[in-house]
Amino acid sequence: MSFSHLKNLKQNQKFILGLILVFSFSFIYAAFLSNKTFSTAEGWYSYYAKEILDGKAVYSDFEYLFTPAYMYLIAGIIKLFGYKLIVLRILGIFIYAGLASLIYIILSRIFSYTAATISAITGIFYLQSEVYSVFYDYVRVMDIFSHLAILFMVIAIQKIYHGKGKNIALYLWGIFSSLFFLVKQNMGGLFLVFSMMMLVFTCLYLEKSLKQSIFLISKYICAIAVPILLFIVICSATGILKNMIQSVLFGAVEAKGGLIAILFQWI
């Protein structure tokens, strides 16, 4: 075995060891805390799922201000396993550990495996502080899609920089950015805007030609459009499209105090 092969094997072992450590720490942490509390927010989506399974229509029979992707996910799980809170909590443990692993994988492509391990463990503990101990909360599912988008963004930009091979990562970056948007439209919309800016700035920094830049941006936009168009078709077929647009585009803005408050209240 050559020296380069030995070096690659050693690097792979370090990567796997870091991944195991991150997954294990986050899994144990979530498993320990997931059954210790019962916040009021935990019952929201179980209630929504019950309404759906009872035959009621989203937006017309009960109010909801986001797109219904996550709600239908919970409804599907409850339909399979019944109204068992422990099932959702176990799901949350794996979502949390999976998210921690994604953070590690992203960081390990940029920094050393040691730095990625420490940062991923620290980061995932801090990240969970925003949603109490509901590890399967829609925010965590949103984070899964956003971090998958970030992972493939890093890979896509690295491929654009080196200019080698087919850039499938660019399509996956767009698809997961779109899925992020479909879980929560306000943060997902901002993510789409900043992702597009990142791609444009990358093309400018690397001095890509106008033709190359348009080609790359077009591929990203097409990838974003696929899940959204598919989702629109499904919502149209089930008869909730009109009410969904009204709630998501107008109801959600009104609930936040209007567009001016959303854009400038932080100041």
PDB file of N, CA and C in Angstrom, residues 160-260:
ATOM      1  N   ILE A 160     -17.236  24.292  -8.440  1.00  0.00           N
ATOM      2  CA  ILE A 160     -17.149  25.441  -9.347  1.00  0.00           C
ATOM      3  C   ILE A 160     -15.730  26.014  -9.318  1.00  0.00           C
ATOM      4  N   TYR A 161     -15.157  26.076  -8.129  1.00  0.00           N
ATOM      5  CA  TYR A 161     -13.798  26.620  -7.965  1.00  0.00           C
ATOM      6  C   TYR A 161     -12.773  25.769  -8.721  1.00  0.00           C
ATOM      7  N   HIS A 162     -12.886  24.438  -8.583  1.00  0.00           N
ATOM      8  CA  HIS A 162     -11.917  23.550  -9.224  1.00  0.00           C
ATOM      9  C   HIS A 162     -12.284  23.263 -10.684  1.00  0.00           C
ATOM     10  N   GLY A 163     -13.569  23.476 -11.023  1.00  0.00           N
ATOM     11  CA  GLY A 163     -14.008  23.277 -12.401  1.00  0.00           C
ATOM     12  C   GLY A 163     -13.894  21.855 -12.899  1.00  0.00           C
ATOM     13  N   LYS A 164     -14.169  20.892 -11.991  1.00  0.00           N
ATOM     14  CA  LYS A 164     -14.022  19.489 -12.373  1.00  0.00           C
ATOM     15  C   LYS A 164     -15.347  18.740 -12.223  1.00  0.00           C
ATOM     16  N   GLY A 165     -15.661  17.927 -13.224  1.00  0.00           N
ATOM     17  CA  GLY A 165     -16.798  17.015 -13.151  1.00  0.00           C
ATOM     18  C   GLY A 165     -18.149  17.696 -13.214  1.00  0.00           C
ATOM     19  N   LYS A 166     -19.199  16.851 -13.274  1.00  0.00           N
ATOM     20  CA  LYS A 166     -20.572  17.349 -13.274  1.00  0.00           C
ATOM     21  C   LYS A 166     -20.930  17.830 -11.869  1.00  0.00           C
ATOM     22  N   ASN A 167     -21.574  18.969 -11.816  1.00  0.00           N
ATOM     23  CA  ASN A 167     -21.881  19.576 -10.522  1.00  0.00           C
ATOM     24  C   ASN A 167     -23.297  19.200 -10.078  1.00  0.00           C
ATOM     25  N   ILE A 168     -23.474  17.922  -9.728  1.00  0.00           N
ATOM     26  CA  ILE A 168     -24.778  17.456  -9.244  1.00  0.00           C
ATOM     27  C   ILE A 168     -25.128  18.150  -7.932  1.00  0.00           C
ATOM     28  N   ALA A 169     -24.089  18.511  -7.168  1.00  0.00           N
ATOM     29  CA  ALA A 169     -24.304  19.187  -5.888  1.00  0.00           C
ATOM     30  C   ALA A 169     -25.066  20.495  -6.058  1.00  0.00           C
ATOM     31  N   LEU A 170     -24.903  21.158  -7.188  1.00  0.00           N
ATOM     32  CA  LEU A 170     -25.610  22.409  -7.443  1.00  0.00           C
ATOM     33  C   LEU A 170     -27.119  22.173  -7.494  1.00  0.00           C
ATOM     34  N   TYR A 171     -27.529  21.084  -8.140  1.00  0.00           N
ATOM     35  CA  TYR A 171     -28.953  20.725  -8.185  1.00  0.00           C
ATOM     36  C   TYR A 171     -29.473  20.386  -6.784  1.00  0.00           C
ATOM     37  N   LEU A 172     -28.688  19.622  -6.030  1.00  0.00           N
ATOM     38  CA  LEU A 172     -29.106  19.239  -4.683  1.00  0.00           C
ATOM     39  C   LEU A 172     -29.169  20.453  -3.764  1.00  0.00           C
ATOM     40  N   TRP A 173     -28.267  21.388  -3.954  1.00  0.00           N
ATOM     41  CA  TRP A 173     -28.316  22.659  -3.212  1.00  0.00           C
ATOM     42  C   TRP A 173     -29.657  23.344  -3.457  1.00  0.00           C
ATOM     43  N   GLY A 174     -30.079  23.419  -4.714  1.00  0.00           N
ATOM     44  CA  GLY A 174     -31.346  24.053  -5.045  1.00  0.00           C
ATOM     45  C   GLY A 174     -32.550  23.299  -4.510  1.00  0.00           C
ATOM     46  N   ILE A 175     -32.522  21.975  -4.610  1.00  0.00           N
ATOM     47  CA  ILE A 175     -33.649  21.151  -4.149  1.00  0.00           C
ATOM     48  C   ILE A 175     -33.854  21.292  -2.648  1.00  0.00           C
ATOM     49  N   PHE A 176     -32.762  21.208  -1.876  1.00  0.00           N
ATOM     50  CA  PHE A 176     -32.907  21.296  -0.423  1.00  0.00           C
ATOM     51  C   PHE A 176     -33.200  22.727   0.030  1.00  0.00           C
ATOM     52  N   SER A 177     -32.742  23.715  -0.709  1.00  0.00           N
ATOM     53  CA  SER A 177     -33.123  25.102  -0.425  1.00  0.00           C
ATOM     54  C   SER A 177     -34.628  25.269  -0.594  1.00  0.00           C
ATOM     55  N   SER A 178     -35.160  24.642  -1.627  1.00  0.00           N
ATOM     56  CA  SER A 178     -36.590  24.699  -1.902  1.00  0.00           C
ATOM     57  C   SER A 178     -37.394  23.988  -0.811  1.00  0.00           C
ATOM     58  N   LEU A 179     -36.910  22.827  -0.360  1.00  0.00           N
ATOM     59  CA  LEU A 179     -37.597  22.083   0.702  1.00  0.00           C
ATOM     60  C   LEU A 179     -37.575  22.863   2.016  1.00  0.00           C
ATOM     61  N   PHE A 180     -36.484  23.558   2.267  1.00  0.00           N
ATOM     62  CA  PHE A 180     -36.400  24.461   3.425  1.00  0.00           C
ATOM     63  C   PHE A 180     -37.517  25.497   3.344  1.00  0.00           C
ATOM     64  N   PHE A 181     -37.678  26.102   2.190  1.00  0.00           N
ATOM     65  CA  PHE A 181     -38.732  27.097   1.969  1.00  0.00           C
ATOM     66  C   PHE A 181     -40.123  26.500   2.175  1.00  0.00           C
ATOM     67  N   LEU A 182     -40.316  25.256   1.757  1.00  0.00           N
ATOM     68  CA  LEU A 182     -41.630  24.627   1.858  1.00  0.00           C
ATOM     69  C   LEU A 182     -41.997  24.258   3.296  1.00  0.00           C
ATOM     70  N   VAL A 183     -41.010  24.177   4.180  1.00  0.00           N
ATOM     71  CA  VAL A 183     -41.306  23.926   5.588  1.00  0.00           C
ATOM     72  C   VAL A 183     -41.641  25.230   6.308  1.00  0.00           C
ATOM     73  N   LYS A 184     -40.853  26.275   6.040  1.00  0.00           N
ATOM     74  CA  LYS A 184     -41.127  27.581   6.661  1.00  0.00           C
ATOM     75  C   LYS A 184     -40.759  28.674   5.673  1.00  0.00           C
ATOM     76  N   GLN A 185     -41.777  29.374   5.178  1.00  0.00           N
ATOM     77  CA  GLN A 185     -41.572  30.240   4.023  1.00  0.00           C
ATOM     78  C   GLN A 185     -40.810  31.521   4.335  1.00  0.00           C
ATOM     79  N   ASN A 186     -40.925  32.069   5.556  1.00  0.00           N
ATOM     80  CA  ASN A 186     -40.241  33.350   5.815  1.00  0.00           C
ATOM     81  C   ASN A 186     -38.721  33.169   5.875  1.00  0.00           C
ATOM     82  N   MET A 187     -38.258  32.245   6.711  1.00  0.00           N
ATOM     83  CA  MET A 187     -36.821  31.990   6.796  1.00  0.00           C
ATOM     84  C   MET A 187     -36.306  31.306   5.534  1.00  0.00           C
ATOM     85  N   GLY A 188     -37.129  30.419   4.969  1.00  0.00           N
ATOM     86  CA  GLY A 188     -36.749  29.748   3.737  1.00  0.00           C
ATOM     87  C   GLY A 188     -36.606  30.709   2.576  1.00  0.00           C
ATOM     88  N   GLY A 189     -37.481  31.723   2.537  1.00  0.00           N
ATOM     89  CA  GLY A 189     -37.391  32.736   1.490  1.00  0.00           C
ATOM     90  C   GLY A 189     -36.111  33.540   1.588  1.00  0.00           C
ATOM     91  N   LEU A 190     -35.752  33.911   2.827  1.00  0.00           N
ATOM     92  CA  LEU A 190     -34.492  34.639   3.035  1.00  0.00           C
ATOM     93  C   LEU A 190     -33.298  33.779   2.641  1.00  0.00           C
ATOM     94  N   PHE A 191     -33.385  32.494   2.972  1.00  0.00           N
ATOM     95  CA  PHE A 191     -32.300  31.578   2.622  1.00  0.00           C
ATOM     96  C   PHE A 191     -32.130  31.499   1.105  1.00  0.00           C
ATOM     97  N   LEU A 192     -33.244  31.457   0.380  1.00  0.00           N
ATOM     98  CA  LEU A 192     -33.179  31.419  -1.089  1.00  0.00           C
ATOM     99  C   LEU A 192     -32.512  32.678  -1.638  1.00  0.00           C
ATOM    100  N   VAL A 193     -32.868  33.817  -1.077  1.00  0.00           N
ATOM    101  CA  VAL A 193     -32.281  35.087  -1.540  1.00  0.00           C
ATOM    102  C   VAL A 193     -30.774  35.103  -1.307  1.00  0.00           C
ATOM    103  N   PHE A 194     -30.359  34.753  -0.092  1.00  0.00           N
ATOM    104  CA  PHE A 194     -28.930  34.792   0.235  1.00  0.00           C
ATOM    105  C   PHE A 194     -28.146  33.690  -0.483  1.00  0.00           C
ATOM    106  N   SER A 195     -28.792  32.562  -0.731  1.00  0.00           N
ATOM    107  CA  SER A 195     -28.136  31.499  -1.508  1.00  0.00           C
ATOM    108  C   SER A 195     -27.872  31.970  -2.936  1.00  0.00           C
ATOM    109  N   MET A 196     -28.866  32.652  -3.506  1.00  0.00           N
ATOM    110  CA  MET A 196     -28.696  33.183  -4.856  1.00  0.00           C
ATOM    111  C   MET A 196     -27.567  34.224  -4.886  1.00  0.00           C
ATOM    112  N   MET A 197     -27.524  35.068  -3.869  1.00  0.00           N
ATOM    113  CA  MET A 197     -26.457  36.062  -3.781  1.00  0.00           C
ATOM    114  C   MET A 197     -25.098  35.379  -3.664  1.00  0.00           C
ATOM    115  N   MET A 198     -25.044  34.283  -2.886  1.00  0.00           N
ATOM    116  CA  MET A 198     -23.788  33.547  -2.720  1.00  0.00           C
ATOM    117  C   MET A 198     -23.305  32.991  -4.050  1.00  0.00           C
ATOM    118  N   LEU A 199     -24.236  32.456  -4.837  1.00  0.00           N
ATOM    119  CA  LEU A 199     -23.874  31.899  -6.137  1.00  0.00           C
ATOM    120  C   LEU A 199     -23.408  32.994  -7.095  1.00  0.00           C
ATOM    121  N   VAL A 200     -24.093  34.126  -7.092  1.00  0.00           N
ATOM    122  CA  VAL A 200     -23.699  35.255  -7.949  1.00  0.00           C
ATOM    123  C   VAL A 200     -22.318  35.771  -7.561  1.00  0.00           C
ATOM    124  N   PHE A 201     -22.095  35.955  -6.257  1.00  0.00           N
ATOM    125  CA  PHE A 201     -20.795  36.450  -5.789  1.00  0.00           C
ATOM    126  C   PHE A 201     -19.675  35.461  -6.095  1.00  0.00           C
ATOM    127  N   THR A 202     -19.997  34.154  -6.032  1.00  0.00           N
ATOM    128  CA  THR A 202     -19.005  33.130  -6.376  1.00  0.00           C
ATOM    129  C   THR A 202     -18.594  33.254  -7.836  1.00  0.00           C
ATOM    130  N   CYS A 203     -19.580  33.436  -8.695  1.00  0.00           N
ATOM    131  CA  CYS A 203     -19.292  33.598 -10.130  1.00  0.00           C
ATOM    132  C   CYS A 203     -18.455  34.847 -10.380  1.00  0.00           C
ATOM    133  N   LEU A 204     -18.776  35.941  -9.670  1.00  0.00           N
ATOM    134  CA  LEU A 204     -18.021  37.181  -9.834  1.00  0.00           C
ATOM    135  C   LEU A 204     -16.597  37.036  -9.304  1.00  0.00           C
ATOM    136  N   TYR A 205     -16.458  36.414  -8.145  1.00  0.00           N
ATOM    137  CA  TYR A 205     -15.140  36.250  -7.530  1.00  0.00           C
ATOM    138  C   TYR A 205     -14.225  35.379  -8.385  1.00  0.00           C
ATOM    139  N   LEU A 206     -14.804  34.318  -8.959  1.00  0.00           N
ATOM    140  CA  LEU A 206     -14.010  33.407  -9.786  1.00  0.00           C
ATOM    141  C   LEU A 206     -13.903  33.888 -11.231  1.00  0.00           C
ATOM    142  N   GLU A 207     -14.502  35.053 -11.491  1.00  0.00           N
ATOM    143  CA  GLU A 207     -14.430  35.691 -12.810  1.00  0.00           C
ATOM    144  C   GLU A 207     -14.962  34.761 -13.912  1.00  0.00           C
ATOM    145  N   LYS A 208     -16.115  34.158 -13.611  1.00  0.00           N
ATOM    146  CA  LYS A 208     -16.770  33.342 -14.618  1.00  0.00           C
ATOM    147  C   LYS A 208     -17.351  34.249 -15.707  1.00  0.00           C
ATOM    148  N   SER A 209     -17.404  33.739 -16.915  1.00  0.00           N
ATOM    149  CA  SER A 209     -17.993  34.521 -18.008  1.00  0.00           C
ATOM    150  C   SER A 209     -19.494  34.675 -17.774  1.00  0.00           C
ATOM    151  N   LEU A 210     -20.084  35.630 -18.485  1.00  0.00           N
ATOM    152  CA  LEU A 210     -21.528  35.855 -18.348  1.00  0.00           C
ATOM    153  C   LEU A 210     -22.303  34.588 -18.717  1.00  0.00           C
ATOM    154  N   LYS A 211     -21.865  33.909 -19.771  1.00  0.00           N
ATOM    155  CA  LYS A 211     -22.530  32.685 -20.208  1.00  0.00           C
ATOM    156  C   LYS A 211     -22.443  31.603 -19.137  1.00  0.00           C
ATOM    157  N   GLN A 212     -21.260  31.421 -18.568  1.00  0.00           N
ATOM    158  CA  GLN A 212     -21.084  30.418 -17.516  1.00  0.00           C
ATOM    159  C   GLN A 212     -21.909  30.765 -16.281  1.00  0.00           C
ATOM    160  N   SER A 213     -21.931  32.033 -15.915  1.00  0.00           N
ATOM    161  CA  SER A 213     -22.682  32.474 -14.741  1.00  0.00           C
ATOM    162  C   SER A 213     -24.175  32.231 -14.913  1.00  0.00           C
ATOM    163  N   ILE A 214     -24.709  32.607 -16.074  1.00  0.00           N
ATOM    164  CA  ILE A 214     -26.134  32.404 -16.358  1.00  0.00           C
ATOM    165  C   ILE A 214     -26.472  30.912 -16.345  1.00  0.00           C
ATOM    166  N   PHE A 215     -25.574  30.095 -16.878  1.00  0.00           N
ATOM    167  CA  PHE A 215     -25.783  28.642 -16.915  1.00  0.00           C
ATOM    168  C   PHE A 215     -25.866  28.069 -15.493  1.00  0.00           C
ATOM    169  N   LEU A 216     -24.946  28.478 -14.629  1.00  0.00           N
ATOM    170  CA  LEU A 216     -24.933  27.984 -13.252  1.00  0.00           C
ATOM    171  C   LEU A 216     -26.165  28.452 -12.475  1.00  0.00           C
ATOM    172  N   ILE A 217     -26.496  29.737 -12.615  1.00  0.00           N
ATOM    173  CA  ILE A 217     -27.649  30.294 -11.906  1.00  0.00           C
ATOM    174  C   ILE A 217     -28.947  29.664 -12.404  1.00  0.00           C
ATOM    175  N   SER A 218     -29.036  29.408 -13.698  1.00  0.00           N
ATOM    176  CA  SER A 218     -30.235  28.775 -14.276  1.00  0.00           C
ATOM    177  C   SER A 218     -30.431  27.369 -13.724  1.00  0.00           C
ATOM    178  N   LYS A 219     -29.345  26.625 -13.584  1.00  0.00           N
ATOM    179  CA  LYS A 219     -29.441  25.265 -13.035  1.00  0.00           C
ATOM    180  C   LYS A 219     -29.937  25.306 -11.590  1.00  0.00           C
ATOM    181  N   TYR A 220     -29.429  26.277 -10.835  1.00  0.00           N
ATOM    182  CA  TYR A 220     -29.850  26.410  -9.433  1.00  0.00           C
ATOM    183  C   TYR A 220     -31.338  26.774  -9.347  1.00  0.00           C
ATOM    184  N   ILE A 221     -31.781  27.711 -10.182  1.00  0.00           N
ATOM    185  CA  ILE A 221     -33.184  28.135 -10.180  1.00  0.00           C
ATOM    186  C   ILE A 221     -34.100  26.980 -10.589  1.00  0.00           C
ATOM    187  N   CYS A 222     -33.702  26.205 -11.584  1.00  0.00           N
ATOM    188  CA  CYS A 222     -34.499  25.053 -12.026  1.00  0.00           C
ATOM    189  C   CYS A 222     -34.638  24.026 -10.912  1.00  0.00           C
ATOM    190  N   ALA A 223     -33.551  23.806 -10.177  1.00  0.00           N
ATOM    191  CA  ALA A 223     -33.581  22.855  -9.064  1.00  0.00           C
ATOM    192  C   ALA A 223     -34.523  23.334  -7.968  1.00  0.00           C
ATOM    193  N   ILE A 224     -34.540  24.650  -7.708  1.00  0.00           N
ATOM    194  CA  ILE A 224     -35.458  25.221  -6.717  1.00  0.00           C
ATOM    195  C   ILE A 224     -36.904  25.025  -7.160  1.00  0.00           C
ATOM    196  N   ALA A 225     -37.142  25.205  -8.453  1.00  0.00           N
ATOM    197  CA  ALA A 225     -38.512  25.194  -8.978  1.00  0.00           C
ATOM    198  C   ALA A 225     -39.169  23.822  -8.907  1.00  0.00           C
ATOM    199  N   VAL A 226     -38.395  22.751  -9.021  1.00  0.00           N
ATOM    200  CA  VAL A 226     -38.973  21.404  -9.106  1.00  0.00           C
ATOM    201  C   VAL A 226     -39.813  21.042  -7.883  1.00  0.00           C
ATOM    202  N   PRO A 227     -39.285  21.107  -6.634  1.00  0.00           N
ATOM    203  CA  PRO A 227     -40.133  20.764  -5.475  1.00  0.00           C
ATOM    204  C   PRO A 227     -41.322  21.704  -5.309  1.00  0.00           C
ATOM    205  N   ILE A 228     -41.111  22.996  -5.593  1.00  0.00           N
ATOM    206  CA  ILE A 228     -42.200  23.967  -5.432  1.00  0.00           C
ATOM    207  C   ILE A 228     -43.332  23.689  -6.411  1.00  0.00           C
ATOM    208  N   LEU A 229     -42.990  23.433  -7.670  1.00  0.00           N
ATOM    209  CA  LEU A 229     -44.018  23.128  -8.670  1.00  0.00           C
ATOM    210  C   LEU A 229     -44.750  21.836  -8.342  1.00  0.00           C
ATOM    211  N   LEU A 230     -44.000  20.837  -7.893  1.00  0.00           N
ATOM    212  CA  LEU A 230     -44.615  19.566  -7.507  1.00  0.00           C
ATOM    213  C   LEU A 230     -45.568  19.775  -6.337  1.00  0.00           C
ATOM    214  N   PHE A 231     -45.148  20.592  -5.385  1.00  0.00           N
ATOM    215  CA  PHE A 231     -45.976  20.888  -4.217  1.00  0.00           C
ATOM    216  C   PHE A 231     -47.245  21.639  -4.623  1.00  0.00           C
ATOM    217  N   ILE A 232     -47.116  22.572  -5.556  1.00  0.00           N
ATOM    218  CA  ILE A 232     -48.274  23.323  -6.048  1.00  0.00           C
ATOM    219  C   ILE A 232     -49.266  22.398  -6.732  1.00  0.00           C
ATOM    220  N   VAL A 233     -48.755  21.465  -7.524  1.00  0.00           N
ATOM    221  CA  VAL A 233     -49.624  20.498  -8.209  1.00  0.00           C
ATOM    222  C   VAL A 233     -50.396  19.665  -7.191  1.00  0.00           C
ATOM    223  N   ILE A 234     -49.707  19.202  -6.146  1.00  0.00           N
ATOM    224  CA  ILE A 234     -50.360  18.386  -5.119  1.00  0.00           C
ATOM    225  C   ILE A 234     -51.417  19.195  -4.378  1.00  0.00           C
ATOM    226  N   CYS A 235     -51.074  20.434  -4.007  1.00  0.00           N
ATOM    227  CA  CYS A 235     -52.033  21.287  -3.297  1.00  0.00           C
ATOM    228  C   CYS A 235     -53.235  21.628  -4.174  1.00  0.00           C
ATOM    229  N   SER A 236     -52.991  21.825  -5.461  1.00  0.00           N
ATOM    230  CA  SER A 236     -54.086  22.102  -6.388  1.00  0.00           C
ATOM    231  C   SER A 236     -55.003  20.898  -6.524  1.00  0.00           C
ATOM    232  N   ALA A 237     -54.398  19.718  -6.599  1.00  0.00           N
ATOM    233  CA  ALA A 237     -55.186  18.485  -6.737  1.00  0.00           C
ATOM    234  C   ALA A 237     -56.038  18.208  -5.506  1.00  0.00           C
ATOM    235  N   THR A 238     -55.542  18.613  -4.330  1.00  0.00           N
ATOM    236  CA  THR A 238     -56.290  18.379  -3.089  1.00  0.00           C
ATOM    237  C   THR A 238     -57.208  19.546  -2.733  1.00  0.00           C
ATOM    238  N   GLY A 239     -57.187  20.609  -3.547  1.00  0.00           N
ATOM    239  CA  GLY A 239     -58.118  21.718  -3.370  1.00  0.00           C
ATOM    240  C   GLY A 239     -57.769  22.712  -2.280  1.00  0.00           C
ATOM    241  N   ILE A 240     -56.503  22.739  -1.843  1.00  0.00           N
ATOM    242  CA  ILE A 240     -56.131  23.660  -0.761  1.00  0.00           C
ATOM    243  C   ILE A 240     -55.233  24.797  -1.250  1.00  0.00           C
ATOM    244  N   LEU A 241     -54.949  24.839  -2.544  1.00  0.00           N
ATOM    245  CA  LEU A 241     -53.967  25.786  -3.063  1.00  0.00           C
ATOM    246  C   LEU A 241     -54.362  27.232  -2.788  1.00  0.00           C
ATOM    247  N   LYS A 242     -55.591  27.607  -3.114  1.00  0.00           N
ATOM    248  CA  LYS A 242     -56.031  28.995  -2.962  1.00  0.00           C
ATOM    249  C   LYS A 242     -55.962  29.437  -1.509  1.00  0.00           C
ATOM    250  N   ASN A 243     -56.490  28.609  -0.605  1.00  0.00           N
ATOM    251  CA  ASN A 243     -56.475  28.949   0.815  1.00  0.00           C
ATOM    252  C   ASN A 243     -55.055  28.982   1.371  1.00  0.00           C
ATOM    253  N   MET A 244     -54.199  28.102   0.854  1.00  0.00           N
ATOM    254  CA  MET A 244     -52.817  28.072   1.304  1.00  0.00           C
ATOM    255  C   MET A 244     -52.107  29.380   0.934  1.00  0.00           C
ATOM    256  N   ILE A 245     -52.277  29.825  -0.292  1.00  0.00           N
ATOM    257  CA  ILE A 245     -51.651  31.071  -0.741  1.00  0.00           C
ATOM    258  C   ILE A 245     -52.132  32.238   0.111  1.00  0.00           C
ATOM    259  N   GLN A 246     -53.439  32.277   0.409  1.00  0.00           N
ATOM    260  CA  GLN A 246     -54.000  33.343   1.222  1.00  0.00           C
ATOM    261  C   GLN A 246     -53.385  33.354   2.621  1.00  0.00           C
ATOM    262  N   SER A 247     -53.258  32.179   3.219  1.00  0.00           N
ATOM    263  CA  SER A 247     -52.721  32.081   4.577  1.00  0.00           C
ATOM    264  C   SER A 247     -51.224  32.337   4.627  1.00  0.00           C
ATOM    265  N   VAL A 248     -50.497  31.726   3.687  1.00  0.00           N
ATOM    266  CA  VAL A 248     -49.031  31.801   3.709  1.00  0.00           C
ATOM    267  C   VAL A 248     -48.526  33.186   3.317  1.00  0.00           C
ATOM    268  N   LEU A 249     -49.126  33.770   2.287  1.00  0.00           N
ATOM    269  CA  LEU A 249     -48.627  35.046   1.775  1.00  0.00           C
ATOM    270  C   LEU A 249     -49.201  36.262   2.491  1.00  0.00           C
ATOM    271  N   PHE A 250     -50.451  36.146   2.958  1.00  0.00           N
ATOM    272  CA  PHE A 250     -51.096  37.310   3.558  1.00  0.00           C
ATOM    273  C   PHE A 250     -51.370  37.136   5.054  1.00  0.00           C
ATOM    274  N   GLY A 251     -51.913  35.991   5.432  1.00  0.00           N
ATOM    275  CA  GLY A 251     -52.215  35.747   6.846  1.00  0.00           C
ATOM    276  C   GLY A 251     -50.979  35.763   7.717  1.00  0.00           C
ATOM    277  N   ALA A 252     -49.907  35.138   7.246  1.00  0.00           N
ATOM    278  CA  ALA A 252     -48.667  35.074   8.036  1.00  0.00           C
ATOM    279  C   ALA A 252     -48.057  36.455   8.216  1.00  0.00           C
ATOM    280  N   VAL A 253     -48.120  37.277   7.155  1.00  0.00           N
ATOM    281  CA  VAL A 253     -47.576  38.641   7.236  1.00  0.00           C
ATOM    282  C   VAL A 253     -48.383  39.482   8.220  1.00  0.00           C
ATOM    283  N   GLU A 254     -49.701  39.369   8.179  1.00  0.00           N
ATOM    284  CA  GLU A 254     -50.559  40.109   9.094  1.00  0.00           C
ATOM    285  C   GLU A 254     -50.327  39.681  10.538  1.00  0.00           C
ATOM    286  N   ALA A 255     -50.114  38.372  10.745  1.00  0.00           N
ATOM    287  CA  ALA A 255     -49.889  37.859  12.100  1.00  0.00           C
ATOM    288  C   ALA A 255     -48.597  38.388  12.698  1.00  0.00           C
ATOM    289  N   LYS A 256     -47.637  38.747  11.855  1.00  0.00           N
ATOM    290  CA  LYS A 256     -46.348  39.286  12.317  1.00  0.00           C
ATOM    291  C   LYS A 256     -46.357  40.810  12.424  1.00  0.00           C
ATOM    292  N   GLY A 257     -47.517  41.437  12.173  1.00  0.00           N
ATOM    293  CA  GLY A 257     -47.614  42.893  12.305  1.00  0.00           C
ATOM    294  C   GLY A 257     -47.410  43.652  11.020  1.00  0.00           C
ATOM    295  N   GLY A 258     -47.411  42.959   9.887  1.00  0.00           N
ATOM    296  CA  GLY A 258     -47.243  43.612   8.598  1.00  0.00           C
ATOM    297  C   GLY A 258     -45.825  43.517   8.075  1.00  0.00           C
ATOM    298  N   LEU A 259     -45.665  43.808   6.786  1.00  0.00           N
ATOM    299  CA  LEU A 259     -44.372  43.667   6.119  1.00  0.00           C
ATOM    300  C   LEU A 259     -43.324  44.629   6.678  1.00  0.00           C
ATOM    301  N   ILE A 260     -43.736  45.852   7.024  1.00  0.00           N
ATOM    302  CA  ILE A 260     -42.794  46.845   7.557  1.00  0.00           C
ATOM    303  C   ILE A 260     -42.190  46.347   8.878  1.00  0.00           C
TER     304      ILE A 260
END
